[in-house]
Amino acid sequence: DVSISAGLLNFGKGEYEKALKNWKKSVELAKIQNDQSRLSVGLTNCGLANKALGNFDKALVYYEQSMEIDQKLGNKKSEAVNLGLIGVLYHQRGQYDKALKSLVDAREIARKIGSMQLQLRNLLNIATLYHIQGERERALASYKESLNLANSLGNTNVQSLSLQNIGAWYFDFGD
């Protein structure tokens, strides 16, 4: 779909309004063609653009609409992605309990479908939430688990981030 590709280019250049416009075209085309899978992708992309523009409420609506389609289609991976995006959005809004629930649910789906990368992404966000909420042991255990998973995947970026977060944990809690 040309609209999706154009939107990705716009988004990559920081042209979020243009990206949103292109992705809305993709959504309309997917509706006309009754292509639910492409509709889900388009809705998620519209959520990303709205989030980048600071329109958190609109982003949440797009993510939830996409996730509803994913659930109907049985697309567990996309459902987990959207749950993770919702969790990050709640985190940024300071709604930590909602964020944690979404991220834990996303991680569980990722675990069930065997997506270690999705598990890792959500686990690191979960650890950060535990840290923010002062849940010391859960935070440290989650950071260590993310480090182990990153090691097994050879993901050096997350290895480094996990080690930094473990260091921050020791700094914050003095142990």
Short mmCIF file of N, CA and C in Angstrom, two decimals:
data_model
loop_
_atom_site.label_atom_id
_atom_site.label_comp_id
_atom_site.label_asym_id
_atom_site.label_seq_id
_atom_site.Cartn_x
_atom_site.Cartn_y
_atom_site.Cartn_z
N ASP A 1 0.85 -1.18 0.00
CA ASP A 1 0.00 0.00 0.00
C ASP A 1 0.89 1.24 0.00
N VAL A 2 0.71 2.07 -0.99
CA VAL A 2 1.52 3.28 -1.16
C VAL A 2 1.32 4.24 0.02
N SER A 3 0.10 4.32 0.52
CA SER A 3 -0.17 5.23 1.64
C SER A 3 0.59 4.82 2.90
N ILE A 4 0.69 3.53 3.14
CA ILE A 4 1.44 3.06 4.32
C ILE A 4 2.91 3.42 4.15
N SER A 5 3.46 3.12 2.98
CA SER A 5 4.87 3.42 2.72
C SER A 5 5.17 4.91 2.82
N ALA A 6 4.31 5.71 2.23
CA ALA A 6 4.50 7.17 2.29
C ALA A 6 4.43 7.64 3.74
N GLY A 7 3.49 7.09 4.49
CA GLY A 7 3.36 7.45 5.90
C GLY A 7 4.61 7.09 6.70
N LEU A 8 5.18 5.92 6.40
CA LEU A 8 6.40 5.51 7.08
C LEU A 8 7.56 6.47 6.78
N LEU A 9 7.66 6.88 5.52
CA LEU A 9 8.70 7.85 5.16
C LEU A 9 8.48 9.17 5.89
N ASN A 10 7.23 9.64 5.88
CA ASN A 10 6.92 10.90 6.58
C ASN A 10 7.24 10.78 8.08
N PHE A 11 6.82 9.68 8.67
CA PHE A 11 7.03 9.48 10.10
C PHE A 11 8.52 9.48 10.42
N GLY A 12 9.29 8.79 9.61
CA GLY A 12 10.73 8.73 9.80
C GLY A 12 11.41 10.09 9.72
N LYS A 13 10.83 11.00 8.97
CA LYS A 13 11.37 12.35 8.83
C LYS A 13 10.78 13.31 9.87
N GLY A 14 9.92 12.78 10.75
CA GLY A 14 9.31 13.64 11.76
C GLY A 14 8.14 14.45 11.25
N GLU A 15 7.64 14.11 10.09
CA GLU A 15 6.48 14.81 9.50
C GLU A 15 5.21 14.05 9.90
N TYR A 16 4.83 14.20 11.16
CA TYR A 16 3.77 13.38 11.73
C TYR A 16 2.39 13.68 11.16
N GLU A 17 2.12 14.95 10.87
CA GLU A 17 0.82 15.31 10.26
C GLU A 17 0.67 14.65 8.89
N LYS A 18 1.75 14.69 8.09
CA LYS A 18 1.71 14.06 6.77
C LYS A 18 1.58 12.54 6.90
N ALA A 19 2.29 11.98 7.86
CA ALA A 19 2.20 10.54 8.08
C ALA A 19 0.76 10.16 8.44
N LEU A 20 0.17 10.93 9.34
CA LEU A 20 -1.21 10.66 9.75
C LEU A 20 -2.16 10.75 8.57
N LYS A 21 -1.98 11.74 7.74
CA LYS A 21 -2.83 11.90 6.55
C LYS A 21 -2.72 10.68 5.64
N ASN A 22 -1.50 10.22 5.40
CA ASN A 22 -1.31 9.04 4.55
C ASN A 22 -1.90 7.79 5.19
N TRP A 23 -1.69 7.64 6.48
CA TRP A 23 -2.21 6.45 7.15
C TRP A 23 -3.73 6.46 7.24
N LYS A 24 -4.32 7.63 7.33
CA LYS A 24 -5.79 7.69 7.30
C LYS A 24 -6.32 7.26 5.93
N LYS A 25 -5.59 7.62 4.87
CA LYS A 25 -5.97 7.15 3.52
C LYS A 25 -5.91 5.63 3.47
N SER A 26 -4.89 5.07 4.04
CA SER A 26 -4.72 3.61 4.07
C SER A 26 -5.88 2.96 4.83
N VAL A 27 -6.28 3.57 5.93
CA VAL A 27 -7.40 3.06 6.72
C VAL A 27 -8.68 3.07 5.89
N GLU A 28 -8.93 4.16 5.20
CA GLU A 28 -10.14 4.26 4.37
C GLU A 28 -10.13 3.23 3.25
N LEU A 29 -9.00 3.05 2.63
CA LEU A 29 -8.88 2.05 1.56
C LEU A 29 -9.10 0.64 2.10
N ALA A 30 -8.53 0.35 3.26
CA ALA A 30 -8.71 -0.97 3.88
C ALA A 30 -10.18 -1.22 4.21
N LYS A 31 -10.88 -0.17 4.65
CA LYS A 31 -12.31 -0.31 4.95
C LYS A 31 -13.10 -0.62 3.67
N ILE A 32 -12.79 0.10 2.61
CA ILE A 32 -13.48 -0.11 1.33
C ILE A 32 -13.24 -1.53 0.83
N GLN A 33 -12.01 -2.01 0.97
CA GLN A 33 -11.65 -3.34 0.48
C GLN A 33 -11.94 -4.44 1.50
N ASN A 34 -12.47 -4.04 2.66
CA ASN A 34 -12.75 -4.97 3.76
C ASN A 34 -11.53 -5.83 4.10
N ASP A 35 -10.38 -5.18 4.13
CA ASP A 35 -9.11 -5.84 4.48
C ASP A 35 -8.81 -5.53 5.95
N GLN A 36 -9.28 -6.42 6.81
CA GLN A 36 -9.18 -6.19 8.25
C GLN A 36 -7.74 -6.15 8.75
N SER A 37 -6.90 -6.98 8.17
CA SER A 37 -5.50 -7.01 8.59
C SER A 37 -4.82 -5.66 8.29
N ARG A 38 -5.01 -5.17 7.09
CA ARG A 38 -4.43 -3.88 6.73
C ARG A 38 -5.08 -2.74 7.52
N LEU A 39 -6.36 -2.88 7.80
CA LEU A 39 -7.05 -1.89 8.63
C LEU A 39 -6.40 -1.80 10.00
N SER A 40 -6.11 -2.96 10.58
CA SER A 40 -5.46 -2.98 11.90
C SER A 40 -4.11 -2.27 11.86
N VAL A 41 -3.31 -2.56 10.84
CA VAL A 41 -2.00 -1.91 10.70
C VAL A 41 -2.18 -0.40 10.56
N GLY A 42 -3.11 0.01 9.73
CA GLY A 42 -3.35 1.44 9.52
C GLY A 42 -3.78 2.15 10.79
N LEU A 43 -4.64 1.50 11.56
CA LEU A 43 -5.11 2.09 12.82
C LEU A 43 -3.96 2.23 13.82
N THR A 44 -3.14 1.19 13.90
CA THR A 44 -1.98 1.27 14.80
C THR A 44 -1.07 2.42 14.38
N ASN A 45 -0.82 2.53 13.08
CA ASN A 45 0.02 3.62 12.59
C ASN A 45 -0.58 4.99 12.90
N CYS A 46 -1.89 5.12 12.75
CA CYS A 46 -2.55 6.39 13.11
C CYS A 46 -2.36 6.68 14.59
N GLY A 47 -2.40 5.64 15.41
CA GLY A 47 -2.13 5.81 16.84
C GLY A 47 -0.72 6.31 17.09
N LEU A 48 0.25 5.74 16.38
CA LEU A 48 1.63 6.18 16.53
C LEU A 48 1.80 7.65 16.16
N ALA A 49 1.18 8.05 15.05
CA ALA A 49 1.28 9.45 14.61
C ALA A 49 0.62 10.38 15.63
N ASN A 50 -0.55 9.99 16.11
CA ASN A 50 -1.22 10.83 17.10
C ASN A 50 -0.42 10.94 18.38
N LYS A 51 0.19 9.85 18.81
CA LYS A 51 1.04 9.88 20.00
C LYS A 51 2.20 10.85 19.78
N ALA A 52 2.83 10.76 18.62
CA ALA A 52 3.95 11.65 18.30
C ALA A 52 3.52 13.12 18.29
N LEU A 53 2.26 13.35 17.93
CA LEU A 53 1.73 14.72 17.91
C LEU A 53 1.22 15.18 19.28
N GLY A 54 1.28 14.28 20.26
CA GLY A 54 0.82 14.61 21.61
C GLY A 54 -0.66 14.41 21.82
N ASN A 55 -1.33 13.77 20.86
CA ASN A 55 -2.77 13.51 20.96
C ASN A 55 -2.99 12.13 21.59
N PHE A 56 -2.72 12.03 22.89
CA PHE A 56 -2.73 10.74 23.56
C PHE A 56 -4.10 10.07 23.56
N ASP A 57 -5.16 10.85 23.74
CA ASP A 57 -6.51 10.26 23.75
C ASP A 57 -6.85 9.65 22.39
N LYS A 58 -6.52 10.36 21.32
CA LYS A 58 -6.77 9.83 19.98
C LYS A 58 -5.91 8.60 19.72
N ALA A 59 -4.66 8.64 20.15
CA ALA A 59 -3.77 7.49 19.96
C ALA A 59 -4.36 6.26 20.65
N LEU A 60 -4.85 6.43 21.86
CA LEU A 60 -5.43 5.32 22.61
C LEU A 60 -6.62 4.72 21.86
N VAL A 61 -7.47 5.56 21.31
CA VAL A 61 -8.64 5.08 20.55
C VAL A 61 -8.18 4.25 19.35
N TYR A 62 -7.19 4.74 18.62
CA TYR A 62 -6.68 3.99 17.46
C TYR A 62 -6.09 2.65 17.88
N TYR A 63 -5.28 2.64 18.93
CA TYR A 63 -4.68 1.38 19.39
C TYR A 63 -5.76 0.38 19.81
N GLU A 64 -6.76 0.88 20.52
CA GLU A 64 -7.83 -0.02 20.99
C GLU A 64 -8.64 -0.57 19.81
N GLN A 65 -8.91 0.27 18.80
CA GLN A 65 -9.64 -0.21 17.63
C GLN A 65 -8.83 -1.28 16.89
N SER A 66 -7.55 -1.04 16.75
CA SER A 66 -6.68 -2.01 16.09
C SER A 66 -6.65 -3.32 16.87
N MET A 67 -6.52 -3.21 18.19
CA MET A 67 -6.45 -4.41 19.02
C MET A 67 -7.74 -5.22 18.95
N GLU A 68 -8.87 -4.54 18.86
CA GLU A 68 -10.15 -5.23 18.73
C GLU A 68 -10.19 -6.06 17.44
N ILE A 69 -9.69 -5.49 16.36
CA ILE A 69 -9.63 -6.21 15.08
C ILE A 69 -8.67 -7.39 15.21
N ASP A 70 -7.51 -7.16 15.84
CA ASP A 70 -6.53 -8.24 16.03
C ASP A 70 -7.14 -9.41 16.79
N GLN A 71 -7.92 -9.09 17.81
CA GLN A 71 -8.56 -10.15 18.61
C GLN A 71 -9.54 -10.95 17.75
N LYS A 72 -10.31 -10.26 16.92
CA LYS A 72 -11.26 -10.94 16.04
C LYS A 72 -10.54 -11.82 15.02
N LEU A 73 -9.40 -11.34 14.54
CA LEU A 73 -8.63 -12.08 13.54
C LEU A 73 -7.76 -13.17 14.16
N GLY A 74 -7.60 -13.13 15.48
CA GLY A 74 -6.71 -14.07 16.15
C GLY A 74 -5.25 -13.75 15.93
N ASN A 75 -4.94 -12.49 15.61
CA ASN A 75 -3.57 -12.06 15.39
C ASN A 75 -2.96 -11.66 16.73
N LYS A 76 -2.43 -12.67 17.41
CA LYS A 76 -1.92 -12.47 18.77
C LYS A 76 -0.70 -11.55 18.81
N LYS A 77 0.16 -11.64 17.81
CA LYS A 77 1.36 -10.80 17.82
C LYS A 77 0.98 -9.33 17.74
N SER A 78 0.09 -8.99 16.82
CA SER A 78 -0.34 -7.60 16.68
C SER A 78 -1.11 -7.15 17.92
N GLU A 79 -1.89 -8.06 18.51
CA GLU A 79 -2.60 -7.73 19.75
C GLU A 79 -1.60 -7.38 20.85
N ALA A 80 -0.53 -8.17 20.96
CA ALA A 80 0.49 -7.90 21.98
C ALA A 80 1.20 -6.57 21.71
N VAL A 81 1.47 -6.29 20.44
CA VAL A 81 2.10 -5.01 20.09
C VAL A 81 1.21 -3.84 20.54
N ASN A 82 -0.07 -3.94 20.21
CA ASN A 82 -0.99 -2.85 20.59
C ASN A 82 -1.14 -2.73 22.10
N LEU A 83 -1.21 -3.85 22.79
CA LEU A 83 -1.27 -3.79 24.26
C LEU A 83 -0.03 -3.11 24.83
N GLY A 84 1.12 -3.43 24.25
CA GLY A 84 2.35 -2.79 24.70
C GLY A 84 2.34 -1.30 24.44
N LEU A 85 1.86 -0.91 23.26
CA LEU A 85 1.76 0.52 22.94
C LEU A 85 0.80 1.23 23.90
N ILE A 86 -0.30 0.57 24.22
CA ILE A 86 -1.26 1.13 25.17
C ILE A 86 -0.60 1.28 26.54
N GLY A 87 0.16 0.27 26.94
CA GLY A 87 0.85 0.33 28.22
C GLY A 87 1.84 1.49 28.30
N VAL A 88 2.60 1.68 27.23
CA VAL A 88 3.56 2.79 27.19
C VAL A 88 2.82 4.13 27.24
N LEU A 89 1.71 4.21 26.55
CA LEU A 89 0.91 5.44 26.56
C LEU A 89 0.40 5.74 27.97
N TYR A 90 -0.14 4.72 28.64
CA TYR A 90 -0.59 4.93 30.03
C TYR A 90 0.58 5.32 30.93
N HIS A 91 1.73 4.71 30.71
CA HIS A 91 2.92 5.05 31.50
C HIS A 91 3.24 6.53 31.33
N GLN A 92 3.25 7.00 30.09
CA GLN A 92 3.57 8.40 29.83
C GLN A 92 2.54 9.35 30.43
N ARG A 93 1.34 8.86 30.63
CA ARG A 93 0.28 9.69 31.22
C ARG A 93 0.27 9.57 32.75
N GLY A 94 1.18 8.76 33.30
CA GLY A 94 1.25 8.60 34.75
C GLY A 94 0.20 7.65 35.31
N GLN A 95 -0.46 6.90 34.45
CA GLN A 95 -1.48 5.94 34.88
C GLN A 95 -0.82 4.56 35.00
N TYR A 96 -0.02 4.42 36.07
CA TYR A 96 0.86 3.28 36.20
C TYR A 96 0.15 1.94 36.36
N ASP A 97 -0.95 1.90 37.06
CA ASP A 97 -1.67 0.62 37.22
C ASP A 97 -2.20 0.12 35.88
N LYS A 98 -2.78 1.02 35.10
CA LYS A 98 -3.28 0.63 33.77
C LYS A 98 -2.12 0.24 32.86
N ALA A 99 -1.03 0.97 32.97
CA ALA A 99 0.15 0.67 32.16
C ALA A 99 0.66 -0.72 32.48
N LEU A 100 0.77 -1.01 33.76
CA LEU A 100 1.30 -2.31 34.18
C LEU A 100 0.41 -3.45 33.71
N LYS A 101 -0.89 -3.28 33.83
CA LYS A 101 -1.81 -4.33 33.39
C LYS A 101 -1.66 -4.59 31.89
N SER A 102 -1.62 -3.53 31.10
CA SER A 102 -1.48 -3.70 29.64
C SER A 102 -0.16 -4.36 29.29
N LEU A 103 0.91 -3.94 29.94
CA LEU A 103 2.23 -4.49 29.63
C LEU A 103 2.37 -5.95 30.07
N VAL A 104 1.81 -6.27 31.22
CA VAL A 104 1.85 -7.66 31.69
C VAL A 104 1.03 -8.54 30.75
N ASP A 105 -0.13 -8.07 30.35
CA ASP A 105 -0.96 -8.83 29.39
C ASP A 105 -0.23 -9.00 28.06
N ALA A 106 0.43 -7.94 27.59
CA ALA A 106 1.18 -8.01 26.33
C ALA A 106 2.31 -9.02 26.45
N ARG A 107 3.01 -8.99 27.56
CA ARG A 107 4.12 -9.91 27.76
C ARG A 107 3.63 -11.36 27.80
N GLU A 108 2.51 -11.58 28.44
CA GLU A 108 1.97 -12.94 28.54
C GLU A 108 1.58 -13.46 27.15
N ILE A 109 0.96 -12.64 26.35
CA ILE A 109 0.63 -13.05 24.97
C ILE A 109 1.91 -13.35 24.20
N ALA A 110 2.90 -12.47 24.34
CA ALA A 110 4.18 -12.68 23.65
C ALA A 110 4.83 -13.98 24.09
N ARG A 111 4.74 -14.28 25.38
CA ARG A 111 5.29 -15.54 25.89
C ARG A 111 4.58 -16.73 25.27
N LYS A 112 3.25 -16.66 25.21
CA LYS A 112 2.46 -17.77 24.67
C LYS A 112 2.74 -18.03 23.20
N ILE A 113 3.02 -16.98 22.44
CA ILE A 113 3.27 -17.17 21.00
C ILE A 113 4.76 -17.35 20.70
N GLY A 114 5.59 -17.28 21.74
CA GLY A 114 7.01 -17.52 21.57
C GLY A 114 7.80 -16.36 20.99
N SER A 115 7.28 -15.14 21.12
CA SER A 115 8.00 -13.97 20.61
C SER A 115 8.89 -13.40 21.71
N MET A 116 10.15 -13.81 21.69
CA MET A 116 11.07 -13.35 22.72
C MET A 116 11.35 -11.85 22.62
N GLN A 117 11.36 -11.30 21.41
CA GLN A 117 11.60 -9.86 21.25
C GLN A 117 10.47 -9.05 21.88
N LEU A 118 9.23 -9.48 21.65
CA LEU A 118 8.09 -8.78 22.27
C LEU A 118 8.11 -8.94 23.79
N GLN A 119 8.47 -10.11 24.25
CA GLN A 119 8.58 -10.32 25.69
C GLN A 119 9.59 -9.35 26.28
N LEU A 120 10.74 -9.24 25.60
CA LEU A 120 11.82 -8.39 26.08
C LEU A 120 11.38 -6.93 26.14
N ARG A 121 10.76 -6.46 25.08
CA ARG A 121 10.29 -5.07 25.03
C ARG A 121 9.34 -4.77 26.19
N ASN A 122 8.39 -5.66 26.41
CA ASN A 122 7.42 -5.42 27.47
C ASN A 122 8.02 -5.62 28.86
N LEU A 123 8.93 -6.57 29.00
CA LEU A 123 9.55 -6.82 30.30
C LEU A 123 10.34 -5.61 30.78
N LEU A 124 11.07 -4.99 29.88
CA LEU A 124 11.85 -3.81 30.27
C LEU A 124 10.92 -2.68 30.72
N ASN A 125 9.80 -2.50 30.03
CA ASN A 125 8.83 -1.47 30.44
C ASN A 125 8.19 -1.83 31.78
N ILE A 126 7.92 -3.10 32.00
CA ILE A 126 7.35 -3.55 33.27
C ILE A 126 8.33 -3.26 34.41
N ALA A 127 9.60 -3.59 34.20
CA ALA A 127 10.63 -3.35 35.21
C ALA A 127 10.69 -1.86 35.57
N THR A 128 10.64 -1.02 34.55
CA THR A 128 10.69 0.43 34.79
C THR A 128 9.50 0.89 35.63
N LEU A 129 8.32 0.34 35.35
CA LEU A 129 7.15 0.71 36.15
C LEU A 129 7.29 0.25 37.60
N TYR A 130 7.77 -0.97 37.79
CA TYR A 130 8.00 -1.43 39.16
C TYR A 130 8.99 -0.50 39.88
N HIS A 131 10.02 -0.09 39.19
CA HIS A 131 11.03 0.80 39.76
C HIS A 131 10.38 2.13 40.18
N ILE A 132 9.62 2.71 39.27
CA ILE A 132 8.95 3.99 39.55
C ILE A 132 8.04 3.88 40.76
N GLN A 133 7.36 2.74 40.88
CA GLN A 133 6.40 2.55 41.97
C GLN A 133 7.06 2.08 43.26
N GLY A 134 8.39 1.95 43.25
CA GLY A 134 9.11 1.57 44.46
C GLY A 134 9.02 0.09 44.81
N GLU A 135 8.59 -0.72 43.85
CA GLU A 135 8.52 -2.17 44.09
C GLU A 135 9.90 -2.75 43.80
N ARG A 136 10.77 -2.59 44.80
CA ARG A 136 12.19 -2.86 44.65
C ARG A 136 12.51 -4.25 44.11
N GLU A 137 12.02 -5.25 44.78
CA GLU A 137 12.40 -6.62 44.40
C GLU A 137 11.85 -7.02 43.03
N ARG A 138 10.62 -6.61 42.77
CA ARG A 138 10.04 -6.92 41.46
C ARG A 138 10.79 -6.20 40.34
N ALA A 139 11.18 -4.96 40.61
CA ALA A 139 11.93 -4.20 39.61
C ALA A 139 13.27 -4.88 39.32
N LEU A 140 14.01 -5.20 40.38
CA LEU A 140 15.33 -5.81 40.19
C LEU A 140 15.21 -7.16 39.49
N ALA A 141 14.24 -7.96 39.90
CA ALA A 141 14.05 -9.27 39.26
C ALA A 141 13.72 -9.11 37.78
N SER A 142 12.90 -8.12 37.46
CA SER A 142 12.51 -7.89 36.06
C SER A 142 13.68 -7.36 35.25
N TYR A 143 14.49 -6.46 35.84
CA TYR A 143 15.68 -5.99 35.14
C TYR A 143 16.63 -7.14 34.85
N LYS A 144 16.83 -8.01 35.85
CA LYS A 144 17.74 -9.14 35.65
C LYS A 144 17.18 -10.11 34.61
N GLU A 145 15.88 -10.31 34.63
CA GLU A 145 15.26 -11.18 33.63
C GLU A 145 15.42 -10.58 32.23
N SER A 146 15.26 -9.26 32.13
CA SER A 146 15.43 -8.62 30.82
C SER A 146 16.88 -8.75 30.35
N LEU A 147 17.82 -8.66 31.28
CA LEU A 147 19.23 -8.83 30.93
C LEU A 147 19.49 -10.25 30.42
N ASN A 148 18.96 -11.23 31.12
CA ASN A 148 19.15 -12.63 30.70
C ASN A 148 18.53 -12.89 29.32
N LEU A 149 17.35 -12.36 29.11
CA LEU A 149 16.68 -12.55 27.82
C LEU A 149 17.44 -11.82 26.71
N ALA A 150 17.91 -10.61 27.00
CA ALA A 150 18.70 -9.86 26.01
C ALA A 150 19.99 -10.61 25.69
N ASN A 151 20.61 -11.19 26.71
CA ASN A 151 21.82 -11.98 26.48
C ASN A 151 21.54 -13.16 25.56
N SER A 152 20.43 -13.86 25.80
CA SER A 152 20.11 -15.03 24.98
C SER A 152 19.78 -14.64 23.54
N LEU A 153 19.27 -13.43 23.35
CA LEU A 153 18.94 -12.95 22.00
C LEU A 153 20.12 -12.24 21.34
N GLY A 154 21.16 -11.97 22.11
CA GLY A 154 22.29 -11.22 21.56
C GLY A 154 21.95 -9.77 21.30
N ASN A 155 20.99 -9.24 22.04
CA ASN A 155 20.53 -7.86 21.86
C ASN A 155 21.39 -6.95 22.74
N THR A 156 22.46 -6.43 22.17
CA THR A 156 23.39 -5.63 22.96
C THR A 156 22.80 -4.30 23.43
N ASN A 157 21.87 -3.74 22.66
CA ASN A 157 21.24 -2.48 23.10
C ASN A 157 20.48 -2.69 24.39
N VAL A 158 19.69 -3.75 24.45
CA VAL A 158 18.90 -4.00 25.66
C VAL A 158 19.78 -4.53 26.79
N GLN A 159 20.85 -5.24 26.45
CA GLN A 159 21.80 -5.65 27.48
C GLN A 159 22.34 -4.42 28.21
N SER A 160 22.77 -3.45 27.42
CA SER A 160 23.32 -2.21 27.97
C SER A 160 22.27 -1.47 28.79
N LEU A 161 21.07 -1.35 28.24
CA LEU A 161 20.00 -0.65 28.95
C LEU A 161 19.63 -1.37 30.25
N SER A 162 19.58 -2.68 30.20
CA SER A 162 19.27 -3.45 31.41
C SER A 162 20.33 -3.24 32.48
N LEU A 163 21.60 -3.25 32.08
CA LEU A 163 22.69 -3.02 33.04
C LEU A 163 22.62 -1.60 33.62
N GLN A 164 22.30 -0.62 32.77
CA GLN A 164 22.14 0.75 33.26
C GLN A 164 21.01 0.82 34.28
N ASN A 165 19.90 0.16 33.97
CA ASN A 165 18.75 0.18 34.87
C ASN A 165 19.06 -0.54 36.18
N ILE A 166 19.81 -1.62 36.13
CA ILE A 166 20.21 -2.31 37.36
C ILE A 166 21.09 -1.38 38.19
N GLY A 167 22.01 -0.68 37.54
CA GLY A 167 22.84 0.29 38.24
C GLY A 167 22.01 1.40 38.87
N ALA A 168 21.02 1.89 38.14
CA ALA A 168 20.13 2.93 38.67
C ALA A 168 19.35 2.41 39.86
N TRP A 169 18.94 1.14 39.79
CA TRP A 169 18.22 0.53 40.90
C TRP A 169 19.09 0.55 42.16
N TYR A 170 20.36 0.11 42.03
CA TYR A 170 21.26 0.10 43.18
C TYR A 170 21.51 1.52 43.68
N PHE A 171 21.62 2.46 42.77
CA PHE A 171 21.81 3.86 43.16
C PHE A 171 20.60 4.37 43.95
N ASP A 172 19.39 4.10 43.41
CA ASP A 172 18.16 4.60 44.03
C ASP A 172 17.86 3.95 45.37
N PHE A 173 18.14 2.66 45.47
CA PHE A 173 17.74 1.93 46.68
C PHE A 173 18.90 1.63 47.61
N GLY A 174 20.11 1.99 47.20
CA GLY A 174 21.26 1.92 48.08
C GLY A 174 21.71 0.54 48.52
N ASP A 175 21.31 -0.46 47.82
CA ASP A 175 21.73 -1.83 48.20
C ASP A 175 22.97 -2.24 47.45
#
